[in-house]
GROMACS .gro file of C-alpha atoms in nm:
model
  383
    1UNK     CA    1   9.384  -0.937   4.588
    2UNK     CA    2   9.433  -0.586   4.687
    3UNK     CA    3   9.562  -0.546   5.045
    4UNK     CA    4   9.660  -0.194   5.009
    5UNK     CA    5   9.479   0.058   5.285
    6UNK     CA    6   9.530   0.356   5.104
    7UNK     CA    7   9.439   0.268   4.789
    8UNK     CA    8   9.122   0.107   4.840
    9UNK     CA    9   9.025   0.390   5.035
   10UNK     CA   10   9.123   0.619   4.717
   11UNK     CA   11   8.887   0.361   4.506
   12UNK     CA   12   8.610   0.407   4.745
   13UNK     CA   13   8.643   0.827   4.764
   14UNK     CA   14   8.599   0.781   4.363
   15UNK     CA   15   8.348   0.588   4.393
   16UNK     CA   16   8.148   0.818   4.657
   17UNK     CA   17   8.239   1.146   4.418
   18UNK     CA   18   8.122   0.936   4.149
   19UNK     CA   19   7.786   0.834   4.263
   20UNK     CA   20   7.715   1.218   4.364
   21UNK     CA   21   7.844   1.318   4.053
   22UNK     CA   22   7.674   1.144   3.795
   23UNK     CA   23   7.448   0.848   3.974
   24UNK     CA   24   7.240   1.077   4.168
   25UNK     CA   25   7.131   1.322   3.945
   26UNK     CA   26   7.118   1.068   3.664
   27UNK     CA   27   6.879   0.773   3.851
   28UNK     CA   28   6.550   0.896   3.862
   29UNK     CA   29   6.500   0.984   3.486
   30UNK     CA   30   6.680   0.634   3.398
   31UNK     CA   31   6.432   0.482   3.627
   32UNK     CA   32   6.131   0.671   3.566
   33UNK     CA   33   6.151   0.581   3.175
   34UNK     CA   34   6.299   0.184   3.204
   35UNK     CA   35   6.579   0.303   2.986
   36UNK     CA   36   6.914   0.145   2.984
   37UNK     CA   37   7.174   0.379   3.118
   38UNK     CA   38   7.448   0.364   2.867
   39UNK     CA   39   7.626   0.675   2.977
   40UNK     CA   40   7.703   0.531   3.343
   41UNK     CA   41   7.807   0.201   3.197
   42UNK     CA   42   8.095   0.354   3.010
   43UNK     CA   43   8.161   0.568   3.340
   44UNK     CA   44   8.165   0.249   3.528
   45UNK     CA   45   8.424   0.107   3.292
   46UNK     CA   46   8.650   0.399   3.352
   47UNK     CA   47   8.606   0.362   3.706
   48UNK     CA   48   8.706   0.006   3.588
   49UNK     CA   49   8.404  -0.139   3.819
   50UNK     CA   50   8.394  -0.422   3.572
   51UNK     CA   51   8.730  -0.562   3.651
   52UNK     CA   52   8.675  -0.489   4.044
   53UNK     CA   53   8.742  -0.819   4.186
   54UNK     CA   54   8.937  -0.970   3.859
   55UNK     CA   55   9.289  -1.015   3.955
   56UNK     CA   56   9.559  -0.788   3.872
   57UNK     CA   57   9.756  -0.965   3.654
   58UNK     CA   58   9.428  -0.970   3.419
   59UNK     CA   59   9.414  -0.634   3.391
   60UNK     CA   60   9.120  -0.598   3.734
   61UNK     CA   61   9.189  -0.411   4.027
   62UNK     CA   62   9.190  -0.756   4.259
   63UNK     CA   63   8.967  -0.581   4.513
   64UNK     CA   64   8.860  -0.754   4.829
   65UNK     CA   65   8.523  -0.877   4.871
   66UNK     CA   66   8.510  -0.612   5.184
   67UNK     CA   67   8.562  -0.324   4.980
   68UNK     CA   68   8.384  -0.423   4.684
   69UNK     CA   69   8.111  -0.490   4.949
   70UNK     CA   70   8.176  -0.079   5.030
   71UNK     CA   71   8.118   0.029   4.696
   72UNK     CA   72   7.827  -0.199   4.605
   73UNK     CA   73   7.683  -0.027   5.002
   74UNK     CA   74   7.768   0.322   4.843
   75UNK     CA   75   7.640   0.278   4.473
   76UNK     CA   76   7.275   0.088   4.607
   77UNK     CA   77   7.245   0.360   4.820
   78UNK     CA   78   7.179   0.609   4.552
   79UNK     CA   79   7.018   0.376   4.326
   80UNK     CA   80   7.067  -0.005   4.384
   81UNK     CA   81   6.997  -0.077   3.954
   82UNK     CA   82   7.333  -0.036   3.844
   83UNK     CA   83   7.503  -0.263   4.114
   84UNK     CA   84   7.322  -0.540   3.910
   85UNK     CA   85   7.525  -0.483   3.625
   86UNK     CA   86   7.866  -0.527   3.705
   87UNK     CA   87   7.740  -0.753   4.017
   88UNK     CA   88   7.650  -1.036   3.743
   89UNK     CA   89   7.943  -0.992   3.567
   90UNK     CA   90   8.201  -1.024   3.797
   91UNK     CA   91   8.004  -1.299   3.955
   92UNK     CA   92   8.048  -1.483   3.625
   93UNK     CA   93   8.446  -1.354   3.588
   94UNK     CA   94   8.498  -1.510   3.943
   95UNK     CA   95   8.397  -1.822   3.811
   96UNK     CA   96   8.651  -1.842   3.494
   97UNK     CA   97   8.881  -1.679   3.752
   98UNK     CA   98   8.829  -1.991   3.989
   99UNK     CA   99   8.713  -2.288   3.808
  100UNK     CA  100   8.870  -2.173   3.444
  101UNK     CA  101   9.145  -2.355   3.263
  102UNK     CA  102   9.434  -2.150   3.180
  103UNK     CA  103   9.338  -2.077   2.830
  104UNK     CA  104   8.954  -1.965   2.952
  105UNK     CA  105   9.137  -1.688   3.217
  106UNK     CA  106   9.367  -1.570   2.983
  107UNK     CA  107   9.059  -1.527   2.646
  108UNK     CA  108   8.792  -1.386   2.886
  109UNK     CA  109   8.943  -1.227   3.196
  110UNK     CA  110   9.116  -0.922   3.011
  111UNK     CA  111   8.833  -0.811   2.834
  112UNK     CA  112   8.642  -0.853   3.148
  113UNK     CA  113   8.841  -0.618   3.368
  114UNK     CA  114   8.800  -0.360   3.113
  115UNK     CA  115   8.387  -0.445   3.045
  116UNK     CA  116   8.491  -0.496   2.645
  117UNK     CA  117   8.337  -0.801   2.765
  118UNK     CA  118   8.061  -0.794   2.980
  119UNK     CA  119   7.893  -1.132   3.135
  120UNK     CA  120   7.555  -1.219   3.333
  121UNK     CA  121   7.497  -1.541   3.490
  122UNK     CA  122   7.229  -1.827   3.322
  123UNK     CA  123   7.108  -1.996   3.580
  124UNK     CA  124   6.703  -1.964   3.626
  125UNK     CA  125   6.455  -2.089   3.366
  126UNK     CA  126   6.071  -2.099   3.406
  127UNK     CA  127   6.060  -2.349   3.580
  128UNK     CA  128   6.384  -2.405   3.788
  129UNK     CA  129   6.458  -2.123   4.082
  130UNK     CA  130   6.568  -2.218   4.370
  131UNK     CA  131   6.595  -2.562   4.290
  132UNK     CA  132   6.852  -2.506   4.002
  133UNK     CA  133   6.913  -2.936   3.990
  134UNK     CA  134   6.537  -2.900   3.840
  135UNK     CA  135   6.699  -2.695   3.539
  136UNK     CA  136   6.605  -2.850   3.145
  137UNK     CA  137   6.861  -2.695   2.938
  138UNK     CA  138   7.049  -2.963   2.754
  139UNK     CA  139   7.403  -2.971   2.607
  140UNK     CA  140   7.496  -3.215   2.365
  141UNK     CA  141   7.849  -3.267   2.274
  142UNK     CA  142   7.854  -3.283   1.851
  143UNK     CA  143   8.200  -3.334   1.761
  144UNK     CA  144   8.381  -3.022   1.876
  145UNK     CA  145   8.073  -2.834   1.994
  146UNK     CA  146   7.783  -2.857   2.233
  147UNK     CA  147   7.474  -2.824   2.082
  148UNK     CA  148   7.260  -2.643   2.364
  149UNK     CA  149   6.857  -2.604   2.368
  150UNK     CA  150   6.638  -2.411   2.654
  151UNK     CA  151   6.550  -2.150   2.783
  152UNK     CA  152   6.600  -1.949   3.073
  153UNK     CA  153   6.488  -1.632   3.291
  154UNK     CA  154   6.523  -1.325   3.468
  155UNK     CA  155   6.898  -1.269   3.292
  156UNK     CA  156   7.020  -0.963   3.435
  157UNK     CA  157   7.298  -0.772   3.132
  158UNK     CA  158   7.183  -1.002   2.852
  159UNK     CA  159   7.070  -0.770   2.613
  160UNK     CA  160   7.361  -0.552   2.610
  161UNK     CA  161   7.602  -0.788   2.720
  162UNK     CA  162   7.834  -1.005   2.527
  163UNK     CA  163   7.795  -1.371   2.707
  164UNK     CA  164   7.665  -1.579   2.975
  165UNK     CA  165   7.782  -1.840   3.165
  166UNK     CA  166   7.543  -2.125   3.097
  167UNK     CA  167   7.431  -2.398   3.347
  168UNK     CA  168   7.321  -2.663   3.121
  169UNK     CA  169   7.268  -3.063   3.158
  170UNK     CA  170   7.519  -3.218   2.982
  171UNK     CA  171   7.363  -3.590   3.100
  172UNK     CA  172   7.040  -3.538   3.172
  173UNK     CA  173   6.991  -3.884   3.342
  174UNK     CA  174   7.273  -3.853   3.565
  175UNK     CA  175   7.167  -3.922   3.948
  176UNK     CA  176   7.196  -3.748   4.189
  177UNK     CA  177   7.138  -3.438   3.888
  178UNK     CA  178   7.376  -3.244   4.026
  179UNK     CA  179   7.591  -3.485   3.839
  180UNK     CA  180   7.536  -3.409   3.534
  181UNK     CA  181   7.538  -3.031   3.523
  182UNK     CA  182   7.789  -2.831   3.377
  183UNK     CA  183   7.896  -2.454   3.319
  184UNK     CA  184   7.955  -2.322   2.950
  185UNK     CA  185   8.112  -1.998   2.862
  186UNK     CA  186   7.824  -1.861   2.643
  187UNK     CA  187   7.916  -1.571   2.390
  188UNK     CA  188   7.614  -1.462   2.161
  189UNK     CA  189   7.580  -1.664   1.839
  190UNK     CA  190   7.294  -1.788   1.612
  191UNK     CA  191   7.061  -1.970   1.805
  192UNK     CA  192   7.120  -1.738   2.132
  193UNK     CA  193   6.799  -1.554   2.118
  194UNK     CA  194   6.729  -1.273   2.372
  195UNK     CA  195   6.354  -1.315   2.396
  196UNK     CA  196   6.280  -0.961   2.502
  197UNK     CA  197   6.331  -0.714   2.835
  198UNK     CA  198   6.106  -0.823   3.141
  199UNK     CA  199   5.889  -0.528   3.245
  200UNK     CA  200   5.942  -0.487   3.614
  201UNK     CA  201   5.839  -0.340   3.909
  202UNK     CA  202   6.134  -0.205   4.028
  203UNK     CA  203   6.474  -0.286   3.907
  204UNK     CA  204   6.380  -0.065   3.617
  205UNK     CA  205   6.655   0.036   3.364
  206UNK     CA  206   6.815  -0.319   3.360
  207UNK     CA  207   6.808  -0.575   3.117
  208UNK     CA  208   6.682  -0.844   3.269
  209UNK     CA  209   6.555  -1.091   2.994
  210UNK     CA  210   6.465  -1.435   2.873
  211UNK     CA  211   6.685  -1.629   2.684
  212UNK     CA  212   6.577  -1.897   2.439
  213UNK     CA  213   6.905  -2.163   2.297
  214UNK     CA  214   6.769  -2.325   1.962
  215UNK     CA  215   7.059  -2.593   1.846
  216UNK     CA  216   7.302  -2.339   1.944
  217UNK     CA  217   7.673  -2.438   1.899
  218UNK     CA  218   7.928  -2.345   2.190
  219UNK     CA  219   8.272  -2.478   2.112
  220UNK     CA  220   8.386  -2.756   2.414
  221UNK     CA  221   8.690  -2.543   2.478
  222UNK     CA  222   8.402  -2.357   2.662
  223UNK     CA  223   8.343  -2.619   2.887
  224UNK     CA  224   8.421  -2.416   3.210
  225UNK     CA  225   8.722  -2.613   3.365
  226UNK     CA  226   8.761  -2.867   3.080
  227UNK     CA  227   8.547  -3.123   3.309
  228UNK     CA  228   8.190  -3.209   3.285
  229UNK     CA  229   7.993  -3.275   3.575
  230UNK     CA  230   8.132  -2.992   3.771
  231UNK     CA  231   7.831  -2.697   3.691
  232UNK     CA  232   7.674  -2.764   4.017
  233UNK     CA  233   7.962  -2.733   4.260
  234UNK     CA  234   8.103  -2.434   4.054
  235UNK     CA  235   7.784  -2.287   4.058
  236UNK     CA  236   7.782  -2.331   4.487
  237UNK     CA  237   8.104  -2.154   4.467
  238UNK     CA  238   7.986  -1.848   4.303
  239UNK     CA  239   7.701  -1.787   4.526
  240UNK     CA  240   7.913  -1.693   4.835
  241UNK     CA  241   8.047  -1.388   4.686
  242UNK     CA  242   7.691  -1.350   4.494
  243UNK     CA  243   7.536  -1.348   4.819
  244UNK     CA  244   7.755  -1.062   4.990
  245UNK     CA  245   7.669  -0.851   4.705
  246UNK     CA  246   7.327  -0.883   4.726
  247UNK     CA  247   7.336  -0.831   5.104
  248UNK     CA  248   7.568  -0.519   5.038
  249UNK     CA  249   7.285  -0.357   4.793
  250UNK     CA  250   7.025  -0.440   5.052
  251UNK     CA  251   7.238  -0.296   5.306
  252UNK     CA  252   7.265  -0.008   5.065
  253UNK     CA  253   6.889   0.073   5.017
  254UNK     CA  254   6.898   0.062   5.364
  255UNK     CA  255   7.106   0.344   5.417
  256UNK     CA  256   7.028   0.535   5.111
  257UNK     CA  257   6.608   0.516   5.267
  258UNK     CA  258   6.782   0.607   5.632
  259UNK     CA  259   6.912   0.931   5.519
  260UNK     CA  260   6.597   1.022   5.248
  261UNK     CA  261   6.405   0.957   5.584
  262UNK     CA  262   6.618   1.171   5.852
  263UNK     CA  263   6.639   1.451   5.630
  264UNK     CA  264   6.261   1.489   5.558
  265UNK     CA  265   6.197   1.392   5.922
  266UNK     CA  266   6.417   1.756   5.986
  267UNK     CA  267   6.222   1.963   5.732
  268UNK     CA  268   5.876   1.835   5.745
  269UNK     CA  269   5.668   2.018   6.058
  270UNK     CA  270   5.389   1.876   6.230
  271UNK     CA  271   5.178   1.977   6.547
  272UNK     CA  272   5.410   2.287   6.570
  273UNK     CA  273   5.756   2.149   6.519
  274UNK     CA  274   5.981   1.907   6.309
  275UNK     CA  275   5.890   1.566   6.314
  276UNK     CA  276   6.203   1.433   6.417
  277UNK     CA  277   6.063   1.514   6.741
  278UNK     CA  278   5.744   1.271   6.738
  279UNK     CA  279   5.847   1.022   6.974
  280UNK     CA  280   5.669   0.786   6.718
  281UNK     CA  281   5.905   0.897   6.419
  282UNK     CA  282   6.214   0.865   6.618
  283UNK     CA  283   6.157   0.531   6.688
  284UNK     CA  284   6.158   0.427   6.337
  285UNK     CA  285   6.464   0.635   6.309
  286UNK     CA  286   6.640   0.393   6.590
  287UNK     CA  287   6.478   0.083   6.413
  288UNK     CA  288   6.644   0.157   6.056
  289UNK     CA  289   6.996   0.285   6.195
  290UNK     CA  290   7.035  -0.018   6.405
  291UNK     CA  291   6.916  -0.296   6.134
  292UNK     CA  292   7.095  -0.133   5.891
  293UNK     CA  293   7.397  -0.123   6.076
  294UNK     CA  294   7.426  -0.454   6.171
  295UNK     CA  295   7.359  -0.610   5.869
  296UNK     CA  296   7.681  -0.402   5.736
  297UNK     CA  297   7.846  -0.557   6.026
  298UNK     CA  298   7.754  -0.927   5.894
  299UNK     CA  299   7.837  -0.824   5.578
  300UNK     CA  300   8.131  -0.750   5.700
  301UNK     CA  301   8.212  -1.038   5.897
  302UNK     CA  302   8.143  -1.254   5.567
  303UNK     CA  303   8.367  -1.075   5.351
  304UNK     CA  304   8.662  -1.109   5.563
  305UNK     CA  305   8.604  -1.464   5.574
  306UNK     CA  306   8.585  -1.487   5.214
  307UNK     CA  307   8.884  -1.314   5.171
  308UNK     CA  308   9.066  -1.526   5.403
  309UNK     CA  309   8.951  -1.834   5.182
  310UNK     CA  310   8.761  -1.966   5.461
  311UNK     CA  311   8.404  -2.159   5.451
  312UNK     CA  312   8.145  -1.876   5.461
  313UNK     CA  313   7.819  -2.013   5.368
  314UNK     CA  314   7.672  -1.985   5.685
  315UNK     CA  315   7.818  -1.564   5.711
  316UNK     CA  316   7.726  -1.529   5.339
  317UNK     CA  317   7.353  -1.660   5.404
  318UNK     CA  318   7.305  -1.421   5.745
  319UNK     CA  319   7.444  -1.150   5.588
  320UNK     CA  320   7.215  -1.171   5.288
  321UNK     CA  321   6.907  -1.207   5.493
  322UNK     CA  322   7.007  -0.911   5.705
  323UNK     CA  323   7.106  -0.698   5.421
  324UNK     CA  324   6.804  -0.775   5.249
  325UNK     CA  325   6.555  -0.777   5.506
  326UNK     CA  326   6.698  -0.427   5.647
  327UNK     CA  327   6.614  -0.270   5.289
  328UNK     CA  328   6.296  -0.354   5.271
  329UNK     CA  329   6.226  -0.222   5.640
  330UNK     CA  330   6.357   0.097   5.627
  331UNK     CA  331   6.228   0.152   5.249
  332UNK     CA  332   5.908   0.048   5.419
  333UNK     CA  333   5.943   0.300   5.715
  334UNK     CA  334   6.083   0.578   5.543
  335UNK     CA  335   5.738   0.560   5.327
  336UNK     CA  336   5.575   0.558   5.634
  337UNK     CA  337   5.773   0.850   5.769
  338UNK     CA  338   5.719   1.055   5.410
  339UNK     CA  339   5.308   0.994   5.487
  340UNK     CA  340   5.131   1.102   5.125
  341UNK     CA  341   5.437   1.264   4.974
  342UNK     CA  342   5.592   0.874   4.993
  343UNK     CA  343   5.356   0.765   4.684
  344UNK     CA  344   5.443   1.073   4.458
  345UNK     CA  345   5.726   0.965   4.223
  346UNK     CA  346   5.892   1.295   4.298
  347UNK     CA  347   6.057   1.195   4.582
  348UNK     CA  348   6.321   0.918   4.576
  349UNK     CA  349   6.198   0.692   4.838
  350UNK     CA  350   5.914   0.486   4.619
  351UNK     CA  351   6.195   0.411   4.406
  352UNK     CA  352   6.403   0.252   4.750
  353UNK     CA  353   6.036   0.079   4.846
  354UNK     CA  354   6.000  -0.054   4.447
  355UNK     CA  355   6.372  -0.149   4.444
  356UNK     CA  356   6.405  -0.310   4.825
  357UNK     CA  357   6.204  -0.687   4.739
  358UNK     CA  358   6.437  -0.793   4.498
  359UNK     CA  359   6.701  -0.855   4.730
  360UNK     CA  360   6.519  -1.090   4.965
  361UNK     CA  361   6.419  -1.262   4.693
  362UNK     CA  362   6.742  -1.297   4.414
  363UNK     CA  363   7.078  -1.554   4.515
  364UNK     CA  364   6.826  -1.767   4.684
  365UNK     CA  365   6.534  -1.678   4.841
  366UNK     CA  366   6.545  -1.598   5.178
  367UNK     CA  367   6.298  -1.879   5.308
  368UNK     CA  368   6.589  -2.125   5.127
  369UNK     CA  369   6.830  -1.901   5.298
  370UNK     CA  370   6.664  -1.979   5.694
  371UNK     CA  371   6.679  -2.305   5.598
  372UNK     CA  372   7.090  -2.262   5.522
  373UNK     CA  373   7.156  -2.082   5.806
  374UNK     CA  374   6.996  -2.336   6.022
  375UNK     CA  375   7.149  -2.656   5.865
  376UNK     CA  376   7.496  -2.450   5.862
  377UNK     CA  377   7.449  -2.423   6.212
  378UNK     CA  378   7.353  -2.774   6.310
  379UNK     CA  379   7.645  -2.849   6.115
  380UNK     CA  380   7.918  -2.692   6.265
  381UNK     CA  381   7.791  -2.740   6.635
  382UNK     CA  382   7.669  -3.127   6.637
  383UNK     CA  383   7.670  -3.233   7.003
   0.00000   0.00000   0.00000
């Protein structure tokens, strides 16, 4: 893991001349016609954004989660969209990186750094959210190969992607079902059918799709960490770091909707003068700087903890609900603030407002999240 002041801070100046460079100017047409943006991927791979947090003897830059918590703030504030696709990614390369056997990290993690290989995660189906124990993809071991069927949902990189990594039930009867999950490292094959791009509100330019497995053959080398039974808890794992990411592109609409909003609120006249000077809009001003900041302060906090290797469910969950919660307020109020001009797609802030409910919503909902937090805290302060 990087530790070096000077050049994270050099990563992160790329990054910001980067985003003003080519994201900006590039995010509303991508947007506006759902299309994938193929040009900024390859930028992103030069950037090497897909081997951010991969370790540096794979080839990554080993960033922290606090400054790849920076960058994901600073890339979702321009347009949250791309985040998602090296977000799943890595989420799915700190997995191998963690859980992998030694053959798995040295196959995968390489061509991960460098996005030759890029990943998603397979968790949802249809009918299993939340409540992933609920999932009804099967693997069954045939000789040297698992033989998977099922389907699942909302797959963010799948169409252009190379792989997933699959959370599958490789003993379906096992109780408790956590038991009998495990984690497969899923590259594209016969039988691993990308049903089609979801149509979405916001979120646009992504492929997000559905996946349907028909007797399709994964060799058991794939099993991630050699050991069935493990899916659940290595799923868990990933979530942490899943869940500072989302908070950091929550935290990022946040901002990015702050400073459409205090610009227009300089430049737009009412009653005689700006309307920065409405006591009413600078409220709303004080509301969004203030939630905004502090949920980069709890994003923060959680980062440095997972960095440390310490237990940070409980920061991981607060920060996610803050971050998330903060971008859909002050997408929210900086409609409010833009009045009629707000539902024009002209200006940038319907795509915020579109964009901000995914985040309270994706890595656990954040009614499941409450519940975390408040269990975490019981936990850790039993009387």
């Amino acid at each position: 893991m990087s530790t070096n002041k000077e050049t994270d801070q050099a990563i992160l100046d790329a990054i910001d001349t980067w985003v003003e460079k080519s994201l900006r100017p590039a995010a509303k047409r991508f947007d506006h016609a759902d299309e994938y943006p193929h040009e900024i991927v390859e930028e992103m791979k030069e950037l090497g954004l897909f081997g951010a947090t991969i370790g540096e003897e794979y080839g990554g830059l080993g960033l922290s989660a606090w400054t790849y918590a920076q960058i994901v703030i600073k890339v979702a504030s321009v347009w949250m969209a791309p985040s998602g696709i090296f977000n799943s990614h890595l989420i799915m390369a700190a997995a191998i990186e963690r859980c992998g056997t030694p053959e798995q990290k040295q196959k995968y993690l390489p061509a991960m750094a460098t996005g030759a290989f890029r990943g998603s995660i397979g968790l949802t189906e249809p009918n299993a959210g939340s409540d992933l124990q609920a999932i009804r993809t099967t693997a069954k071991l045939d000789g040297d190969h698992y033989v998977v069927n099922g389907s699942k949902t909302w797959i963010t990189n799948s169409m252009h992607g190379n792989g997933t990594l699959l959370l599958v039930k490789t003993d379906p009867t096992a109780q408790p079902r956590h038991k009998g999950m495990s984690m497969l490292i899923a590259e594209k094959g016969p039988g691993f059918n990308v049903v089609g791009k979801l149509k979405k509100m916001g979120y646009r330019a992504i492929d997000t799709c559905e996946l349907t497995f028909e007797d399709y053959r994964v060799p058991r080398e794939n099993l991630l960490g050699g050991i069935e039974g493990k899916g659940f808890v290595q799923t868990a794992g990933g979530l942490e770091l899943g869940r500072i990411n989302v908070a950091s592109r929550g935290a990022g609409i946040a901002e990015g909707a702050l400073k459409l909003a205090l610009r227009y609120a300089q430049e737009r006249e009412a009653f005689g003068k700006p309307i920065v000077e409405h006591q009413a809009i600078q409220l709303k001003l004080a509301d969004m700087v203030t939630q905004t900041e502090a949920a980069k302060r709890l994003i923060e906090a959680a980062a440095l903890k997972y960095d440390a290797g310490d237990r940070c469910d409980l920061e991981a969950a607060m920060a996610k609900l803050a971050g998330s919660e903060a971008g859909v307020f002050c997408a929210q109020e900086g409609m409010r603030i833009f009045g009629g001009y707000s539902y024009s797609v002209e200006y940038e802030i319907e795509r915020y407002y579109r964009d901000a409910m995914l985040m309270c919503i994706g890595e656990g909902s954040n009614e499941i999240l409450r519940q975390v937090i408040a269990k975490q805290l019981v936990e850790r302060h039993r009387i």
